Tab-separated table of C-alpha atoms in Angstrom:
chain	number	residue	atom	x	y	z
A	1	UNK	CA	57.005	23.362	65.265
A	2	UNK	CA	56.316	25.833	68.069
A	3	UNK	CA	56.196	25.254	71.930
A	4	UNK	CA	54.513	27.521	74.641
A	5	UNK	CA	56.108	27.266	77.721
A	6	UNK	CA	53.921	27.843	80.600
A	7	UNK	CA	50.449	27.520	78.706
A	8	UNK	CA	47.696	25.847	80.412
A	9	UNK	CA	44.249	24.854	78.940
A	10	UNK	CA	41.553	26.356	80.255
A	11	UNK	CA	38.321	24.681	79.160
A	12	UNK	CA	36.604	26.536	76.204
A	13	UNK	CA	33.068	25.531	75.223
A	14	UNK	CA	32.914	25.852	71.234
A	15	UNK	CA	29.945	27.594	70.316
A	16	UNK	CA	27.371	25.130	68.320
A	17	UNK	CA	23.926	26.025	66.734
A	18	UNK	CA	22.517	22.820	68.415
A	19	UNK	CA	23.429	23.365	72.132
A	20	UNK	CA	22.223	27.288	72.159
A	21	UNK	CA	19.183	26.271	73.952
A	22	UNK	CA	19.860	24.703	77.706
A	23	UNK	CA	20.127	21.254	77.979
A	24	UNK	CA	21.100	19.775	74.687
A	25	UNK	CA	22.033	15.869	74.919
A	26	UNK	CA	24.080	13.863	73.515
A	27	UNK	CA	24.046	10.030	73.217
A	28	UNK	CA	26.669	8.114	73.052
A	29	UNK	CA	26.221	4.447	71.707
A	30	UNK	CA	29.488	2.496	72.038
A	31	UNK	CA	30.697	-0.549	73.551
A	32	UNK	CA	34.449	0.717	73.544
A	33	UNK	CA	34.667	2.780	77.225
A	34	UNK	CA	37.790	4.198	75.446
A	35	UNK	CA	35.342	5.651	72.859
A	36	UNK	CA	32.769	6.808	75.765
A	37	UNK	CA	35.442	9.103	77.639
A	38	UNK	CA	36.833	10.393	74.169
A	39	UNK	CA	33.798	11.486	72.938
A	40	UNK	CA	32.253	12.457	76.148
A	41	UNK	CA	34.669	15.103	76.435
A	42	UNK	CA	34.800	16.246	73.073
A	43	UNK	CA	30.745	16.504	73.145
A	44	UNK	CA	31.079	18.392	76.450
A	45	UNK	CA	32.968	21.186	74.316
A	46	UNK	CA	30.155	21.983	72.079
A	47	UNK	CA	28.004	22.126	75.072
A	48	UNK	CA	26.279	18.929	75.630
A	49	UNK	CA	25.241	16.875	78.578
A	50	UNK	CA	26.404	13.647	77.357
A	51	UNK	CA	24.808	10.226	78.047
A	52	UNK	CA	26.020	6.024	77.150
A	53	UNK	CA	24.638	3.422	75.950
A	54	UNK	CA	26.872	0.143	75.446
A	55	UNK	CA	25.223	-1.296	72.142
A	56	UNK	CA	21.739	-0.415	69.666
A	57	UNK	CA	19.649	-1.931	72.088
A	58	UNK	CA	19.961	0.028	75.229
A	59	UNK	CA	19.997	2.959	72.573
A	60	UNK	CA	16.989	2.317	71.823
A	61	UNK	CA	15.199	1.418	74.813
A	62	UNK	CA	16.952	4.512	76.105
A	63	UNK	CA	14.093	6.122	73.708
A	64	UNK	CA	11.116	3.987	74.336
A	65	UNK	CA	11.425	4.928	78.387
A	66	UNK	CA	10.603	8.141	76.885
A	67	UNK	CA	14.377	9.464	76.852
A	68	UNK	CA	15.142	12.260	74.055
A	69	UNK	CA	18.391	13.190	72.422
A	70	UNK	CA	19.382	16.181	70.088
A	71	UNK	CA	22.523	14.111	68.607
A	72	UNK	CA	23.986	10.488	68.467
A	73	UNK	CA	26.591	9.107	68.199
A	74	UNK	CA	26.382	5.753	66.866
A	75	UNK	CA	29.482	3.210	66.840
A	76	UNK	CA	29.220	0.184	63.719
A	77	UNK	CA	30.324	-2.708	65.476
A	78	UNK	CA	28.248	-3.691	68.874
A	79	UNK	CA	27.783	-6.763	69.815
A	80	UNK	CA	23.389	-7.308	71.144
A	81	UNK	CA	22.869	-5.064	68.296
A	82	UNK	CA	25.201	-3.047	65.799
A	83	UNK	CA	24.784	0.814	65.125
A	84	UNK	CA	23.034	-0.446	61.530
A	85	UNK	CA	19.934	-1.951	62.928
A	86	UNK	CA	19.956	0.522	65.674
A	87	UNK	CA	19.456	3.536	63.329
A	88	UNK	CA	16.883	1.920	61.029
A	89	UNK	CA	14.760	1.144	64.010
A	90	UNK	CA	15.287	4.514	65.899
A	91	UNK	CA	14.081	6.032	62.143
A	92	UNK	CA	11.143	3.538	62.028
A	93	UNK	CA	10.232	4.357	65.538
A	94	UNK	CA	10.183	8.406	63.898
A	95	UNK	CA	13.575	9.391	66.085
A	96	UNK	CA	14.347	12.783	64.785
A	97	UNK	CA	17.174	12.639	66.578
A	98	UNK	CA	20.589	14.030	64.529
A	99	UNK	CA	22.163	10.671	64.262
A	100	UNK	CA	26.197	10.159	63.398
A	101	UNK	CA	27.219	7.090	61.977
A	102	UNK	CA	31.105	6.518	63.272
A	103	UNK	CA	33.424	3.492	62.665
A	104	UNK	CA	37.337	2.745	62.908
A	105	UNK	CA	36.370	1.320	59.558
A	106	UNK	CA	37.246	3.434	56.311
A	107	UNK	CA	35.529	1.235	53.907
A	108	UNK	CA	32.978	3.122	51.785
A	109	UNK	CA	30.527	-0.358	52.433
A	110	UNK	CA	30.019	1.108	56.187
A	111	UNK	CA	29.577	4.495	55.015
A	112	UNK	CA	26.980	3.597	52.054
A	113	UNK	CA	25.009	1.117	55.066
A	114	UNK	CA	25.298	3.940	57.538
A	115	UNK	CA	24.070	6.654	55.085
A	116	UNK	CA	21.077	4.000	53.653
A	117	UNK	CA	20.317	3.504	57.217
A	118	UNK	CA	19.558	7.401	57.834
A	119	UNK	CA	22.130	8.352	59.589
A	120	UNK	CA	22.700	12.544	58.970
A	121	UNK	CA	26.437	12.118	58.478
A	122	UNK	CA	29.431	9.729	58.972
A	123	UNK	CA	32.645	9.903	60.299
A	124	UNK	CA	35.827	7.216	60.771
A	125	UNK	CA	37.572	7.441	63.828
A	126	UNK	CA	38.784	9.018	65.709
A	127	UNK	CA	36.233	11.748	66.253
A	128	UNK	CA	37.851	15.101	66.290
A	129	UNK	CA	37.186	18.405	67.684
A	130	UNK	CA	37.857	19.662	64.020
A	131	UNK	CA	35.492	16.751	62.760
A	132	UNK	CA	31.907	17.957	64.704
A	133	UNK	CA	32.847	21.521	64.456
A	134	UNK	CA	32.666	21.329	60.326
A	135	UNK	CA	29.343	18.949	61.083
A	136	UNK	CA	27.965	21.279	63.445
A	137	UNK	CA	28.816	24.512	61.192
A	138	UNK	CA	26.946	22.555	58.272
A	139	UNK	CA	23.830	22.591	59.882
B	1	UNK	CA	66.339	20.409	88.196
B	2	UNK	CA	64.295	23.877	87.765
B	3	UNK	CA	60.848	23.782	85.801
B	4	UNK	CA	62.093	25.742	82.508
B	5	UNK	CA	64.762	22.933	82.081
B	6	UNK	CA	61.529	20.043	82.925
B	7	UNK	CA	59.540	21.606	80.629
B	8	UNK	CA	62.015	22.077	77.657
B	9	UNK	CA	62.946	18.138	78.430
B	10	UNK	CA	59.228	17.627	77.603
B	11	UNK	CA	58.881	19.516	74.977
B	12	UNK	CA	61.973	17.469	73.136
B	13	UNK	CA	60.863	14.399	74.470
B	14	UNK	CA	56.969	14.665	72.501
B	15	UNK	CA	58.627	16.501	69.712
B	16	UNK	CA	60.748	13.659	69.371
B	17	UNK	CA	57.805	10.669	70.190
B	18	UNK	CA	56.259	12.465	66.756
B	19	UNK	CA	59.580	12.502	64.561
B	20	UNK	CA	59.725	8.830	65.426
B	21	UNK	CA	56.175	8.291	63.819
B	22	UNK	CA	55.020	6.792	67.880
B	23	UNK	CA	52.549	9.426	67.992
B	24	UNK	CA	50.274	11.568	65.684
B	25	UNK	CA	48.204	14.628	65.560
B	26	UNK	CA	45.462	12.765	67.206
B	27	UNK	CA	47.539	12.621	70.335
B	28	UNK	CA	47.410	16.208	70.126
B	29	UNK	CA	43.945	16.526	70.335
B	30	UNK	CA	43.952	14.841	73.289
B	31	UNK	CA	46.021	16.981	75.102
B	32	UNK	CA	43.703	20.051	73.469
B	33	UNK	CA	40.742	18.291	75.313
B	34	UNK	CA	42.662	18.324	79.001
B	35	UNK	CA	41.857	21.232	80.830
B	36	UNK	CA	41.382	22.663	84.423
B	37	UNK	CA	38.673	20.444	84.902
B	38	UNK	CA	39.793	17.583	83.128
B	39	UNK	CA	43.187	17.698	84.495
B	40	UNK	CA	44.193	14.095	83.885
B	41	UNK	CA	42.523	13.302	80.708
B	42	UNK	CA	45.158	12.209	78.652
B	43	UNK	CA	46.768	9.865	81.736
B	44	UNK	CA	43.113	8.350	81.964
B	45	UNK	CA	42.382	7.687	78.119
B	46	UNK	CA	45.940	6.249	77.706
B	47	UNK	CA	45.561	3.567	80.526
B	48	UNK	CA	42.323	3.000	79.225
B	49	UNK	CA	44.435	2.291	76.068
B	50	UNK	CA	46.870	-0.013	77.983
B	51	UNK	CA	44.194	-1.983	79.699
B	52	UNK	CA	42.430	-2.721	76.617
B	53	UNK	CA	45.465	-3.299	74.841
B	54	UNK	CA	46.814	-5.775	77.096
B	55	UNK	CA	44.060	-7.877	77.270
B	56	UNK	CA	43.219	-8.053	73.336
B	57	UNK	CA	47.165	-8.894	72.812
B	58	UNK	CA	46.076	-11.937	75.422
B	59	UNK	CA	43.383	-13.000	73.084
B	60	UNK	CA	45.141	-12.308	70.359
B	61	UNK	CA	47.991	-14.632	71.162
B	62	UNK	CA	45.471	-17.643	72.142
B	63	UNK	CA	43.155	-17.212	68.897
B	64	UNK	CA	46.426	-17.307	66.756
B	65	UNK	CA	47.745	-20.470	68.778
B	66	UNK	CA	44.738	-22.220	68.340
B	67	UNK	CA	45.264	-25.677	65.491
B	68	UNK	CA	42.391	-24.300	63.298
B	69	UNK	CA	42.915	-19.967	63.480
B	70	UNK	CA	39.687	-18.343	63.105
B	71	UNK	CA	40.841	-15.585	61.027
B	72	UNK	CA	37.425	-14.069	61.596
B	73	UNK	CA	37.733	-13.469	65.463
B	74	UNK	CA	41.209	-12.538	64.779
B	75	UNK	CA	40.852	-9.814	62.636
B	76	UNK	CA	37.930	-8.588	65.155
B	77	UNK	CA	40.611	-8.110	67.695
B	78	UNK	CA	42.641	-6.089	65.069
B	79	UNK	CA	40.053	-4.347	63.991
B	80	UNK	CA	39.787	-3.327	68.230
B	81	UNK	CA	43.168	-2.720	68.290
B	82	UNK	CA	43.625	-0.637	65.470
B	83	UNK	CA	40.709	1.389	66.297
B	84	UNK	CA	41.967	2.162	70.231
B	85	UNK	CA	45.452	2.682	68.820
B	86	UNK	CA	43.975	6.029	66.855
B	87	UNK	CA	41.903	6.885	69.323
B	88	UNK	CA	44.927	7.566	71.365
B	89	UNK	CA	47.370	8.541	68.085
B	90	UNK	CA	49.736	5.652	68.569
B	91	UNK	CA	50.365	5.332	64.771
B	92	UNK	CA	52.899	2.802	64.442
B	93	UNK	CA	50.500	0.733	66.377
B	94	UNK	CA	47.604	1.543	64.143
B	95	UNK	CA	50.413	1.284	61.049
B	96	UNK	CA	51.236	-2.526	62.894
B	97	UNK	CA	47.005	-3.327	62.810
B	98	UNK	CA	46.439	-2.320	59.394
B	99	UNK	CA	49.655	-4.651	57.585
B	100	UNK	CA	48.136	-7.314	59.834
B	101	UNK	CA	44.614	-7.382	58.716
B	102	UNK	CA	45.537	-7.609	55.426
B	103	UNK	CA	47.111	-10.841	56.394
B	104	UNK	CA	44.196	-12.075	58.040
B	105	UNK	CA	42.781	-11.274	55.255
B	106	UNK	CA	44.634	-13.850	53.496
B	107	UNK	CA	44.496	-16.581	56.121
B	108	UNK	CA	47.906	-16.786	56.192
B	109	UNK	CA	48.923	-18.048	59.754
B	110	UNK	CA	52.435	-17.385	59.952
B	111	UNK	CA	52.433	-13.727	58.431
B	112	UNK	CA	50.120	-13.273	61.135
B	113	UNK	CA	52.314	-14.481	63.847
B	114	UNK	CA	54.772	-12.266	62.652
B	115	UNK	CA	52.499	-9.249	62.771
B	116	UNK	CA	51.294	-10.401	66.443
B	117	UNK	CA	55.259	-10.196	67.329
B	118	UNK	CA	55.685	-6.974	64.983
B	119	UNK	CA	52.308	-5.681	67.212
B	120	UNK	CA	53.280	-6.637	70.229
B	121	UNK	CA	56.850	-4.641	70.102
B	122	UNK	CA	55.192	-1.595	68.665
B	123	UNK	CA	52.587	-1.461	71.723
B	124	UNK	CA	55.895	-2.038	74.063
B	125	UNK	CA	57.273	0.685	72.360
B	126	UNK	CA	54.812	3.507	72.716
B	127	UNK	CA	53.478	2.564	76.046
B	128	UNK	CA	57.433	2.422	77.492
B	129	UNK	CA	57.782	5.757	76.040
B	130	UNK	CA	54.398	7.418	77.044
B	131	UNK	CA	54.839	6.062	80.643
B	132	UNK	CA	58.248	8.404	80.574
B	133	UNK	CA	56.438	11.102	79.040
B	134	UNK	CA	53.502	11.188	82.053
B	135	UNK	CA	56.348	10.887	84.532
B	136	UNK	CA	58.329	13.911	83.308
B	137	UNK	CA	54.945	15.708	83.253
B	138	UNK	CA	54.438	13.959	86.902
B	139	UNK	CA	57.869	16.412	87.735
B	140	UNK	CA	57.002	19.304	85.909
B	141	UNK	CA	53.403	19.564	88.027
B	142	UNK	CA	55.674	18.876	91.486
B	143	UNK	CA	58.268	21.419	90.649
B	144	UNK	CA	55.085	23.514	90.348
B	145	UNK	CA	54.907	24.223	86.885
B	146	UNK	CA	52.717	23.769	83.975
B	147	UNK	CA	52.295	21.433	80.882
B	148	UNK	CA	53.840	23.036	78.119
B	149	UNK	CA	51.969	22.276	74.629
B	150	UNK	CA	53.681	21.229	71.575
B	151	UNK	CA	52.047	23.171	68.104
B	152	UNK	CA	52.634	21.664	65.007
């Protein structure tokens, strides 16, 4: 264990294949506001302009106003809707979108729904810096 | 007291928060994620954490109280709780959620009043602690210094 006295973080934007053009956005699609600031800021690193949505629903009238996003994040348990339905439906509706499927959950059940739902990968929580950095490297 | 002295004081003071098991390396990330233009971050996801927290211990207490428990709605607010608590790296919290679901699990009432009690120290616990931890980083920033970072 080491300690730097004096250090202060200056904000470092982690380079990411998906936010080299301008603009790239990011959904979030949480009903936790704890979860929206986390990953708000963590999504800002890699570049992204980040946007919420507070359940599957607004996510996906979010894209039927027309509304595009490069990458979601998509919480399991929301009440109006959960992040289950939500992705089927976005995929139905032909939502390219890069879709992650997250839960505080680390049963393999949510993971196996998440993944037959179409989501591109899946994560527990916390999401990490370490955590999208690996996803973002693998694609 | 001079700013080398604050910030070795707060140095200990998280070192010794993560000997205890109170926090974890997600806490750390946090603090990795606070930055010139996020310089509060951490302050402002923690009392997000103790608003949140206070409020499902609330419902926790009534849904447990209740003649018939609905284990089902109880184990939702654990299930909350557990996921806030790592959000934030307050592991004994998370440790607390996790022994309780499994009681929930079970329907068993009075393990689960125990956990509530065991839950409800553990929360006391870390958030007594972090407050001192924000104030002696409140002290470091007056006596004009900066927040040192722990590395594990």
């Amino acid at each position: 264990m080491t300690s730097q006295i004096g250090s202060s973080n200056v904000k470092k934007i982690i380079t990411c294949k998906m936010t080299t053009k301008k603009d790239a956005k990011a959904l979030i699609v949480d009903d936790d506001s704890m979860a929206h600031t986390l990953h708000k800021h963590l999504l800002s690193r890699f570049g992204f302009k980040t946007f919420t949505a507070e359940n599957g629903k607004q996510a996906i009238e979010l894209f039927r106003s027309g509304e595009h996003f490069d990458l979601i994040t998509m919480d399991f348990q929301m009440p109006v809707m959960d992040g289950i339905e939500a992705t089927k439906t976005l995929r139905d509706m032909g939502v390219d979108s890069k879709i992650l499927g997250v839960s505080a959950s680390d049963k393999s059940a949510v993971m196996e729904l998440f993944i037959e739902a179409g989501v591109d990968h899946f994560f527990t929580k916390p999401l990490t810096l370490d955590k999208l950095a690996r996803f973002f490297k693998n694609i | 007291m001079e700013v080398g002295q604050l910030q070795r004081r707060f140095l200990e003071y998280t070192a010794s928060l993560f000997n205890q098991g109170l926090l974890d390396a997600q806490f750390q990330q946090l603090q990795q994620l606070q930055d010139e233009s996020n310089p509060d971050f951490v302050v402002e996801v923690v009392s997000l954490f103790f608003e949140d927290s206070e409020k499902l211990l609330n419902d926790l207490t009534i849904a447990i109280g209740q003649q018939t428990v609905d284990f089902k709605k109880v184990d939702a607010y654990v299930h909350q709780f557990k996921g806030s608590s790592s959000s934030i790296g307050a592991q004994r919290v998370r440790n607390a959620c996790i022994a309780f679901r499994s009681f929930c699990e079970e329907q068993n009432t009075e393990a689960c009043m125990r956990c509530l009690l065991q839950l409800k120290q553990e929360y006391s616990l870390v958030k007594d602690k972090l407050q001192d931890l924000f104030r002696l980083e409140q002290q470091i920033v007056e006596a004009g210094g900066a927040i040192p970072m722990l590395e594990y």
